[in-house]
mmCIF file of C-alpha atoms in Angstrom:
data_model
loop_
_atom_site.group_PDB
_atom_site.id
_atom_site.type_symbol
_atom_site.label_atom_id
_atom_site.label_comp_id
_atom_site.label_asym_id
_atom_site.label_seq_id
_atom_site.Cartn_x
_atom_site.Cartn_y
_atom_site.Cartn_z
ATOM 1 C CA MET A 1061 126.192 50.598 -10.044
ATOM 2 C CA SER A 1062 122.194 50.729 -10.834
ATOM 3 C CA LEU A 1063 120.561 53.055 -12.031
ATOM 4 C CA LEU A 1064 118.310 54.060 -9.190
ATOM 5 C CA ARG A 1065 121.491 54.193 -6.943
ATOM 6 C CA GLN A 1066 123.065 56.483 -9.463
ATOM 7 C CA MET A 1067 120.080 58.602 -9.161
ATOM 8 C CA ALA A 1068 119.983 58.310 -5.460
ATOM 9 C CA ILE A 1069 123.495 58.982 -4.723
ATOM 10 C CA GLY A 1070 123.147 62.096 -7.321
ATOM 11 C CA SER A 1071 120.348 63.415 -5.552
ATOM 12 C CA VAL A 1072 122.344 63.526 -2.118
ATOM 13 C CA PHE A 1073 125.209 65.865 -4.030
ATOM 14 C CA LEU A 1074 122.261 67.948 -5.771
ATOM 15 C CA ALA A 1075 120.845 69.006 -2.213
ATOM 16 C CA ALA A 1076 124.419 69.824 -0.642
ATOM 17 C CA THR A 1077 124.374 71.658 -3.411
ATOM 18 C CA VAL A 1078 120.767 73.395 -2.885
ATOM 19 C CA VAL A 1079 121.661 73.841 0.888
ATOM 20 C CA HIS A 1080 125.075 75.753 0.676
ATOM 21 C CA ALA A 1081 123.602 77.825 -2.279
ATOM 22 C CA GLN A 1082 120.956 78.709 0.151
ATOM 23 C CA ALA A 1083 123.381 79.724 2.918
ATOM 24 C CA PRO A 1084 122.462 83.376 4.097
ATOM 25 C CA GLN A 1085 123.881 86.243 3.383
ATOM 26 C CA GLN A 1086 126.890 87.536 5.643
ATOM 27 C CA VAL A 1087 126.050 89.975 7.995
ATOM 28 C CA ARG A 1088 128.588 92.312 8.292
ATOM 29 C CA GLN A 1089 127.627 94.435 10.836
ATOM 30 C CA GLN A 1090 128.949 94.843 14.364
ATOM 31 C CA VAL A 1091 126.771 94.609 17.855
ATOM 32 C CA PRO A 1092 125.531 97.200 19.403
ATOM 33 C CA GLY A 1093 128.028 99.585 21.406
ATOM 34 C CA TYR A 1094 127.108 99.172 24.543
ATOM 35 C CA TYR A 1095 128.045 97.340 27.727
ATOM 36 C CA ARG A 1096 126.680 96.999 30.952
ATOM 37 C CA LEU A 1097 127.586 96.873 34.449
ATOM 38 C CA ALA A 1098 126.730 97.276 37.567
ATOM 39 C CA VAL A 1099 128.722 99.205 40.455
ATOM 40 C CA GLY A 1100 126.802 99.067 43.465
ATOM 41 C CA GLU A 1101 122.846 99.856 42.910
ATOM 42 C CA TYR A 1102 123.790 102.011 40.115
ATOM 43 C CA GLU A 1103 123.639 100.876 36.464
ATOM 44 C CA VAL A 1104 127.038 102.179 34.534
ATOM 45 C CA THR A 1105 126.758 101.554 30.841
ATOM 46 C CA ALA A 1106 130.066 101.506 28.583
ATOM 47 C CA LEU A 1107 128.538 103.541 25.119
ATOM 48 C CA PHE A 1108 130.892 102.945 21.917
ATOM 49 C CA ASP A 1109 130.666 106.696 19.887
ATOM 50 C CA GLY A 1110 133.829 104.834 17.022
ATOM 51 C CA TYR A 1111 137.524 104.782 16.893
ATOM 52 C CA ASN A 1112 140.430 106.838 15.630
ATOM 53 C CA ASP A 1113 143.742 105.599 14.321
ATOM 54 C CA LEU A 1114 146.749 108.142 16.284
ATOM 55 C CA SER A 1115 150.107 107.925 15.239
ATOM 56 C CA ALA A 1116 152.306 106.271 17.871
ATOM 57 C CA GLY A 1117 154.943 109.255 16.657
ATOM 58 C CA LEU A 1118 152.704 110.987 19.649
ATOM 59 C CA LEU A 1119 153.715 109.364 22.376
ATOM 60 C CA LYS A 1120 156.925 111.124 23.911
ATOM 61 C CA GLY A 1121 158.906 109.770 26.839
ATOM 62 C CA LEU A 1122 160.408 106.703 25.631
ATOM 63 C CA SER A 1123 162.139 105.352 22.313
ATOM 64 C CA LYS A 1124 160.632 104.423 19.064
ATOM 65 C CA GLU A 1125 162.307 101.127 19.393
ATOM 66 C CA LYS A 1126 160.790 100.171 23.191
ATOM 67 C CA ILE A 1127 156.852 101.250 21.992
ATOM 68 C CA ARG A 1128 157.200 99.473 19.218
ATOM 69 C CA ALA A 1129 157.864 95.841 20.873
ATOM 70 C CA LEU A 1130 154.908 97.707 23.774
ATOM 71 C CA LEU A 1131 152.793 97.523 20.369
ATOM 72 C CA SER A 1132 153.543 94.832 18.799
ATOM 73 C CA ARG A 1133 153.188 92.571 22.453
ATOM 74 C CA GLU A 1134 149.297 93.517 21.892
ATOM 75 C CA SER A 1135 149.227 92.712 18.303
ATOM 76 C CA ILE A 1136 149.424 95.853 17.088
ATOM 77 C CA SER A 1137 152.040 96.453 14.124
ATOM 78 C CA GLY A 1138 152.964 99.793 11.971
ATOM 79 C CA ASP A 1139 152.839 102.948 13.176
ATOM 80 C CA LYS A 1140 148.808 103.225 14.374
ATOM 81 C CA LEU A 1141 147.147 103.153 17.635
ATOM 82 C CA PRO A 1142 143.897 101.963 17.729
ATOM 83 C CA THR A 1143 141.843 104.291 20.428
ATOM 84 C CA ALA A 1144 138.171 104.298 21.177
ATOM 85 C CA PHE A 1145 135.993 106.790 21.503
ATOM 86 C CA ASN A 1146 134.178 106.067 24.728
ATOM 87 C CA ALA A 1147 131.286 107.767 26.634
ATOM 88 C CA PHE A 1148 128.901 106.449 29.922
ATOM 89 C CA LEU A 1149 125.936 106.664 31.589
ATOM 90 C CA ILE A 1150 124.864 106.183 35.130
ATOM 91 C CA ASN A 1151 121.632 105.526 36.506
ATOM 92 C CA THR A 1152 121.965 106.101 39.380
ATOM 93 C CA GLY A 1153 117.605 105.574 40.063
ATOM 94 C CA THR A 1154 118.050 109.487 40.250
ATOM 95 C CA HIS A 1155 120.044 110.575 37.792
ATOM 96 C CA LEU A 1156 120.682 109.474 34.517
ATOM 97 C CA ILE A 1157 123.929 111.435 34.277
ATOM 98 C CA LEU A 1158 126.277 110.875 30.402
ATOM 99 C CA VAL A 1159 130.382 111.101 30.862
ATOM 100 C CA ASP A 1160 131.429 112.986 27.927
ATOM 101 C CA SER A 1161 130.152 112.624 24.355
ATOM 102 C CA GLY A 1162 132.076 111.421 21.380
ATOM 103 C CA ALA A 1163 133.656 113.104 18.986
ATOM 104 C CA GLY A 1164 130.643 112.603 17.169
ATOM 105 C CA HIS A 1165 130.155 115.004 13.925
ATOM 106 C CA CYS A 1166 133.784 115.699 14.378
ATOM 107 C CA VAL A 1167 135.294 112.841 12.743
ATOM 108 C CA PRO A 1168 132.316 111.456 10.857
ATOM 109 C CA GLU A 1169 133.674 108.300 9.023
ATOM 110 C CA THR A 1170 134.583 106.008 12.482
ATOM 111 C CA ALA A 1171 132.542 108.218 15.216
ATOM 112 C CA GLY A 1172 129.063 109.537 15.603
ATOM 113 C CA GLN A 1173 127.698 106.396 17.058
ATOM 114 C CA LEU A 1174 126.591 107.956 20.548
ATOM 115 C CA VAL A 1175 122.742 108.413 20.508
ATOM 116 C CA PRO A 1176 122.494 105.195 18.478
ATOM 117 C CA ASN A 1177 123.906 103.502 20.834
ATOM 118 C CA ILE A 1178 122.049 105.271 23.897
ATOM 119 C CA ILE A 1179 119.192 104.312 22.033
ATOM 120 C CA ALA A 1180 119.975 100.695 21.385
ATOM 121 C CA ALA A 1181 120.669 100.511 25.375
ATOM 122 C CA GLY A 1182 116.809 101.138 25.792
ATOM 123 C CA TYR A 1183 117.403 104.916 26.455
ATOM 124 C CA THR A 1184 117.175 108.224 25.097
ATOM 125 C CA ALA A 1185 119.218 111.217 24.560
ATOM 126 C CA GLU A 1186 115.761 113.136 25.784
ATOM 127 C CA GLN A 1187 116.213 111.610 29.108
ATOM 128 C CA VAL A 1188 119.730 112.690 30.311
ATOM 129 C CA ASP A 1189 119.177 115.301 32.752
ATOM 130 C CA THR A 1190 123.477 115.212 33.484
ATOM 131 C CA VAL A 1191 126.115 115.547 31.307
ATOM 132 C CA LEU A 1192 129.782 115.579 32.971
ATOM 133 C CA LEU A 1193 133.170 116.580 30.887
ATOM 134 C CA THR A 1194 135.938 115.571 31.731
ATOM 135 C CA HIS A 1195 137.403 118.526 29.498
ATOM 136 C CA LEU A 1196 136.644 119.988 26.702
ATOM 137 C CA HIS A 1197 139.033 118.762 23.996
ATOM 138 C CA LEU A 1198 136.496 117.542 20.104
ATOM 139 C CA ASP A 1199 136.695 114.079 20.892
ATOM 140 C CA HIS A 1200 134.513 114.815 24.359
ATOM 141 C CA VAL A 1201 132.091 117.592 23.619
ATOM 142 C CA CYS A 1202 131.927 117.141 19.863
ATOM 143 C CA GLY A 1203 129.002 114.674 20.624
ATOM 144 C CA LEU A 1204 126.418 117.375 22.679
ATOM 145 C CA VAL A 1205 124.940 118.459 18.819
ATOM 146 C CA ASP A 1206 124.756 117.591 15.183
ATOM 147 C CA PRO A 1207 126.404 118.684 12.395
ATOM 148 C CA ASP A 1208 124.203 121.884 12.319
ATOM 149 C CA GLY A 1209 125.018 122.951 16.038
ATOM 150 C CA LYS A 1210 121.622 122.110 17.598
ATOM 151 C CA ALA A 1211 122.591 120.683 20.982
ATOM 152 C CA LEU A 1212 121.042 116.473 21.073
ATOM 153 C CA PHE A 1213 120.577 116.804 24.993
ATOM 154 C CA THR A 1214 117.637 118.579 25.172
ATOM 155 C CA ASN A 1215 117.103 118.098 28.722
ATOM 156 C CA ALA A 1216 120.745 117.883 30.329
ATOM 157 C CA THR A 1217 122.578 120.664 32.254
ATOM 158 C CA VAL A 1218 126.044 119.890 30.595
ATOM 159 C CA TYR A 1219 128.903 120.998 33.742
ATOM 160 C CA ALA A 1220 132.837 121.322 33.008
ATOM 161 C CA SER A 1221 135.626 122.226 35.191
ATOM 162 C CA LYS A 1222 135.161 126.300 35.489
ATOM 163 C CA ALA A 1223 139.127 126.646 34.732
ATOM 164 C CA GLU A 1224 138.318 123.814 31.860
ATOM 165 C CA ALA A 1225 135.468 126.155 30.994
ATOM 166 C CA ASP A 1226 137.461 129.439 31.120
ATOM 167 C CA TYR A 1227 141.022 127.992 28.963
ATOM 168 C CA TRP A 1228 138.698 126.565 25.952
ATOM 169 C CA LEU A 1229 136.151 129.121 25.673
ATOM 170 C CA ASP A 1230 138.301 132.512 26.106
ATOM 171 C CA PRO A 1231 139.321 134.146 23.380
ATOM 172 C CA ALA A 1232 141.807 135.626 24.768
ATOM 173 C CA HIS A 1233 143.069 132.241 25.320
ATOM 174 C CA LYS A 1234 142.638 130.984 21.399
ATOM 175 C CA ALA A 1235 144.668 134.524 20.048
ATOM 176 C CA GLN A 1236 147.403 133.223 22.260
ATOM 177 C CA ALA A 1237 147.802 129.334 20.699
ATOM 178 C CA PRO A 1238 149.227 127.624 18.104
ATOM 179 C CA GLU A 1239 147.138 127.740 15.008
ATOM 180 C CA GLN A 1240 146.810 124.121 15.066
ATOM 181 C CA ALA A 1241 145.532 124.231 17.697
ATOM 182 C CA LYS A 1242 142.866 126.788 17.158
ATOM 183 C CA GLU A 1243 140.304 124.584 16.197
ATOM 184 C CA TYR A 1244 140.132 122.732 19.114
ATOM 185 C CA PHE A 1245 138.371 126.322 20.375
ATOM 186 C CA ASP A 1246 136.395 126.894 17.970
ATOM 187 C CA ILE A 1247 134.922 123.532 18.454
ATOM 188 C CA ALA A 1248 134.578 123.902 22.306
ATOM 189 C CA THR A 1249 132.732 126.745 22.154
ATOM 190 C CA HIS A 1250 130.286 125.439 19.201
ATOM 191 C CA SER A 1251 129.634 122.732 21.013
ATOM 192 C CA LEU A 1252 128.390 124.173 23.581
ATOM 193 C CA ALA A 1253 126.810 127.333 22.637
ATOM 194 C CA PRO A 1254 123.181 126.408 22.846
ATOM 195 C CA TYR A 1255 123.703 125.122 25.863
ATOM 196 C CA ARG A 1256 125.419 128.303 27.254
ATOM 197 C CA ALA A 1257 122.208 130.243 25.319
ATOM 198 C CA ALA A 1258 119.449 128.215 26.659
ATOM 199 C CA GLY A 1259 121.173 128.237 30.366
ATOM 200 C CA THR A 1260 122.434 124.738 31.097
ATOM 201 C CA PHE A 1261 125.807 124.698 30.969
ATOM 202 C CA LYS A 1262 127.301 125.459 34.060
ATOM 203 C CA THR A 1263 130.906 125.162 36.182
ATOM 204 C CA PHE A 1264 132.168 124.234 39.030
ATOM 205 C CA VAL A 1265 135.429 124.203 41.305
ATOM 206 C CA ALA A 1266 136.732 121.012 41.914
ATOM 207 C CA PRO A 1267 136.109 118.822 44.721
ATOM 208 C CA GLN A 1268 132.614 120.689 44.935
ATOM 209 C CA SER A 1269 130.353 118.502 43.142
ATOM 210 C CA PRO A 1270 127.796 119.270 40.835
ATOM 211 C CA LEU A 1271 125.390 116.084 41.931
ATOM 212 C CA PRO A 1272 125.587 114.529 44.995
ATOM 213 C CA GLU A 1273 126.298 111.498 43.446
ATOM 214 C CA VAL A 1274 129.261 112.058 42.362
ATOM 215 C CA GLN A 1275 133.021 113.440 43.838
ATOM 216 C CA THR A 1276 135.042 115.263 41.100
ATOM 217 C CA ARG A 1277 139.047 115.768 41.665
ATOM 218 C CA SER A 1278 141.538 117.340 39.498
ATOM 219 C CA GLY A 1279 143.393 114.981 36.692
ATOM 220 C CA ALA A 1280 145.076 118.244 35.412
ATOM 221 C CA GLY A 1281 147.973 118.043 32.846
ATOM 222 C CA HIS A 1282 145.917 116.077 29.798
ATOM 223 C CA THR A 1283 144.320 119.976 29.842
ATOM 224 C CA PRO A 1284 144.583 122.902 32.181
ATOM 225 C CA ALA A 1285 141.255 121.538 34.351
ATOM 226 C CA SER A 1286 140.825 117.870 33.043
ATOM 227 C CA THR A 1287 138.229 116.215 35.914
ATOM 228 C CA MET A 1288 137.882 112.872 37.088
ATOM 229 C CA TYR A 1289 134.247 111.726 38.134
ATOM 230 C CA ARG A 1290 134.421 109.008 41.168
ATOM 231 C CA PHE A 1291 130.510 107.565 41.626
ATOM 232 C CA THR A 1292 130.383 104.931 44.735
ATOM 233 C CA SER A 1293 127.264 102.839 46.015
ATOM 234 C CA ASP A 1294 126.052 100.217 48.398
ATOM 235 C CA GLY A 1295 130.623 99.913 48.604
ATOM 236 C CA ALA A 1296 131.716 100.038 45.397
ATOM 237 C CA ALA A 1297 133.059 102.541 43.058
ATOM 238 C CA ILE A 1298 134.064 103.637 39.563
ATOM 239 C CA THR A 1299 136.706 106.805 38.652
ATOM 240 C CA PHE A 1300 136.150 108.361 35.407
ATOM 241 C CA ILE A 1301 139.172 109.412 34.390
ATOM 242 C CA GLY A 1302 138.841 110.685 30.731
ATOM 243 C CA ASP A 1303 142.155 111.125 29.316
ATOM 244 C CA LEU A 1304 144.431 109.946 31.687
ATOM 245 C CA ILE A 1305 145.322 107.135 29.524
ATOM 246 C CA HIS A 1306 145.238 106.589 25.820
ATOM 247 C CA ASN A 1307 147.577 103.393 24.995
ATOM 248 C CA ALA A 1308 147.215 100.541 27.231
ATOM 249 C CA ALA A 1309 149.705 98.605 25.333
ATOM 250 C CA VAL A 1310 152.379 101.594 26.381
ATOM 251 C CA GLN A 1311 150.879 103.735 29.151
ATOM 252 C CA PHE A 1312 150.340 101.240 32.159
ATOM 253 C CA ALA A 1313 153.508 99.227 32.165
ATOM 254 C CA HIS A 1314 155.116 103.250 31.587
ATOM 255 C CA PRO A 1315 153.310 105.763 32.713
ATOM 256 C CA GLU A 1316 156.062 108.567 32.545
ATOM 257 C CA VAL A 1317 155.371 108.440 28.867
ATOM 258 C CA ALA A 1318 153.321 111.248 28.158
ATOM 259 C CA ILE A 1319 151.491 112.143 24.324
ATOM 260 C CA ARG A 1320 151.529 115.422 22.472
ATOM 261 C CA PHE A 1321 148.318 116.242 23.102
ATOM 262 C CA ASP A 1322 148.968 116.931 26.737
ATOM 263 C CA THR A 1323 149.180 120.853 28.052
ATOM 264 C CA ASP A 1324 151.676 119.863 30.661
ATOM 265 C CA PRO A 1325 153.125 116.924 30.437
ATOM 266 C CA ALA A 1326 154.747 116.500 33.234
ATOM 267 C CA GLU A 1327 151.562 117.309 35.561
ATOM 268 C CA ALA A 1328 149.636 115.292 33.117
ATOM 269 C CA ILE A 1329 152.368 112.363 34.105
ATOM 270 C CA LYS A 1330 151.983 112.673 38.094
ATOM 271 C CA ALA A 1331 148.098 112.379 38.386
ATOM 272 C CA ARG A 1332 148.450 108.854 36.081
ATOM 273 C CA GLU A 1333 150.702 107.312 38.493
ATOM 274 C CA ASP A 1334 148.960 108.834 41.993
ATOM 275 C CA GLU A 1335 145.677 107.566 39.746
ATOM 276 C CA PHE A 1336 146.804 103.695 38.955
ATOM 277 C CA SER A 1337 148.740 103.278 42.227
ATOM 278 C CA ALA A 1338 145.728 104.335 44.442
ATOM 279 C CA LEU A 1339 143.238 102.286 42.244
ATOM 280 C CA ALA A 1340 145.740 99.317 42.650
ATOM 281 C CA LYS A 1341 145.143 99.988 45.930
ATOM 282 C CA ASN A 1342 142.250 99.616 46.707
ATOM 283 C CA GLY A 1343 140.168 97.806 43.471
ATOM 284 C CA GLU A 1344 137.583 100.265 42.211
ATOM 285 C CA TRP A 1345 136.308 99.743 38.891
ATOM 286 C CA LEU A 1346 138.213 102.830 36.043
ATOM 287 C CA ALA A 1347 136.365 103.743 33.034
ATOM 288 C CA ALA A 1348 138.689 105.387 30.737
ATOM 289 C CA ALA A 1349 137.569 107.441 26.815
ATOM 290 C CA HIS A 1350 139.867 105.722 24.986
ATOM 291 C CA LEU A 1351 140.976 102.094 25.660
ATOM 292 C CA PRO A 1352 139.233 99.708 23.821
ATOM 293 C CA PHE A 1353 135.422 99.500 24.303
ATOM 294 C CA PRO A 1354 133.688 99.195 26.929
ATOM 295 C CA GLY A 1355 137.115 100.393 28.498
ATOM 296 C CA MET A 1356 135.804 99.570 32.088
ATOM 297 C CA GLY A 1357 137.693 97.141 34.404
ATOM 298 C CA HIS A 1358 140.772 97.439 37.186
ATOM 299 C CA VAL A 1359 144.149 98.777 37.890
ATOM 300 C CA THR A 1360 146.474 96.285 39.493
ATOM 301 C CA GLY A 1361 151.102 97.636 39.400
ATOM 302 C CA ASP A 1362 153.388 98.417 42.286
ATOM 303 C CA GLY A 1363 153.217 102.201 42.182
ATOM 304 C CA LYS A 1364 155.898 102.206 39.128
ATOM 305 C CA THR A 1365 154.700 99.479 36.841
ATOM 306 C CA PHE A 1366 150.665 98.251 36.132
ATOM 307 C CA ASN A 1367 148.938 96.166 34.454
ATOM 308 C CA TRP A 1368 145.306 96.150 32.440
ATOM 309 C CA VAL A 1369 142.790 93.958 33.625
ATOM 310 C CA PRO A 1370 139.150 94.764 31.560
ATOM 311 C CA VAL A 1371 136.545 94.114 32.245
ATOM 312 C CA MET A 1372 135.004 89.957 31.690
ATOM 313 C CA TYR A 1373 131.741 89.579 29.653
ATOM 314 C CA GLY A 1374 129.228 88.211 31.898
ATOM 315 C CA PRO A 1375 125.728 88.610 32.452
ATOM 316 C CA TYR A 1376 124.768 92.378 34.266
ATOM 317 C CA GLN A 1377 124.693 90.586 38.535
ATOM 318 C CA ARG A 1378 126.244 88.527 38.587
ATOM 319 C CA ALA A 1379 124.324 85.274 40.909
ATOM 320 C CA ALA A 1380 124.769 85.129 44.491
ATOM 321 C CA HIS A 1381 125.365 82.026 44.963
ATOM 322 C CA VAL A 1382 127.170 79.900 42.406
ATOM 323 C CA PRO A 1383 127.970 75.670 41.986
ATOM 324 C CA TYR A 1384 131.338 75.760 42.306
ATOM 325 C CA LEU A 1385 132.610 72.818 40.413
ATOM 326 C CA LYS A 1386 135.745 70.931 40.889
#
């Protein structure tokens, strides 16, 4: 082989080595946690606040072996239940409404992304004028305030069910609660304190509604007065169910499975079965706080067992006329 040819081949290998060495660094960062969906004329934006791993032992009503088998079908191994913290933003054209606020500073290791993701989605916390709380557990109210207890949604009126507020904000109920549950009362009180002081925390009794755009109905069982919120527009509808379900792999197939956090498991099971049956019949959208992000989709089923059909990633609004390719 001639010296010139050897040099040419060597140059090729050298160039390849240089190109490989100059590859960009890995980004190692997830895309912003928001997903948009058109529901009639309303814009619904799912917001990812973070996640936590719950213990599978928290699920009650089915043997450990059956629960593990159901989880393994979803490639979930071990004792951990991956659980998202989802909140939702609804732009009706008149109001910018936030449903729940995530775990925020209460789970600093893996949550607290609500406000950054609101900004990534094109809004600001100051633009939110209404917050609707499904219930007052920490993973729904902690995102209302910063670690110093200052309100994050300074222009919003915050709403919750009257019975829910009466329970969690009452020192007498806290005194009667088990020791391990007292923190829940403290966090609810702390998270709502700046809004109560400003006169911007208000309550309602379902089916009364704080806004004309939303319908309310009881989802009690998980907490004494959990509330579901249903929005309808131009023939479409979506219901925000809060903690009616915690794990898709288990509780759609077996809605009779409760979780240890339920204050009244039997009531929670009935609420879940009734709502899933209704959604399976009417085909409306569902949005849930703890299903895998974005937590929106449809329910199918026969009234006893159900299936989860998560929203497919796609454009905000699908074109009216799409060529059908055979």
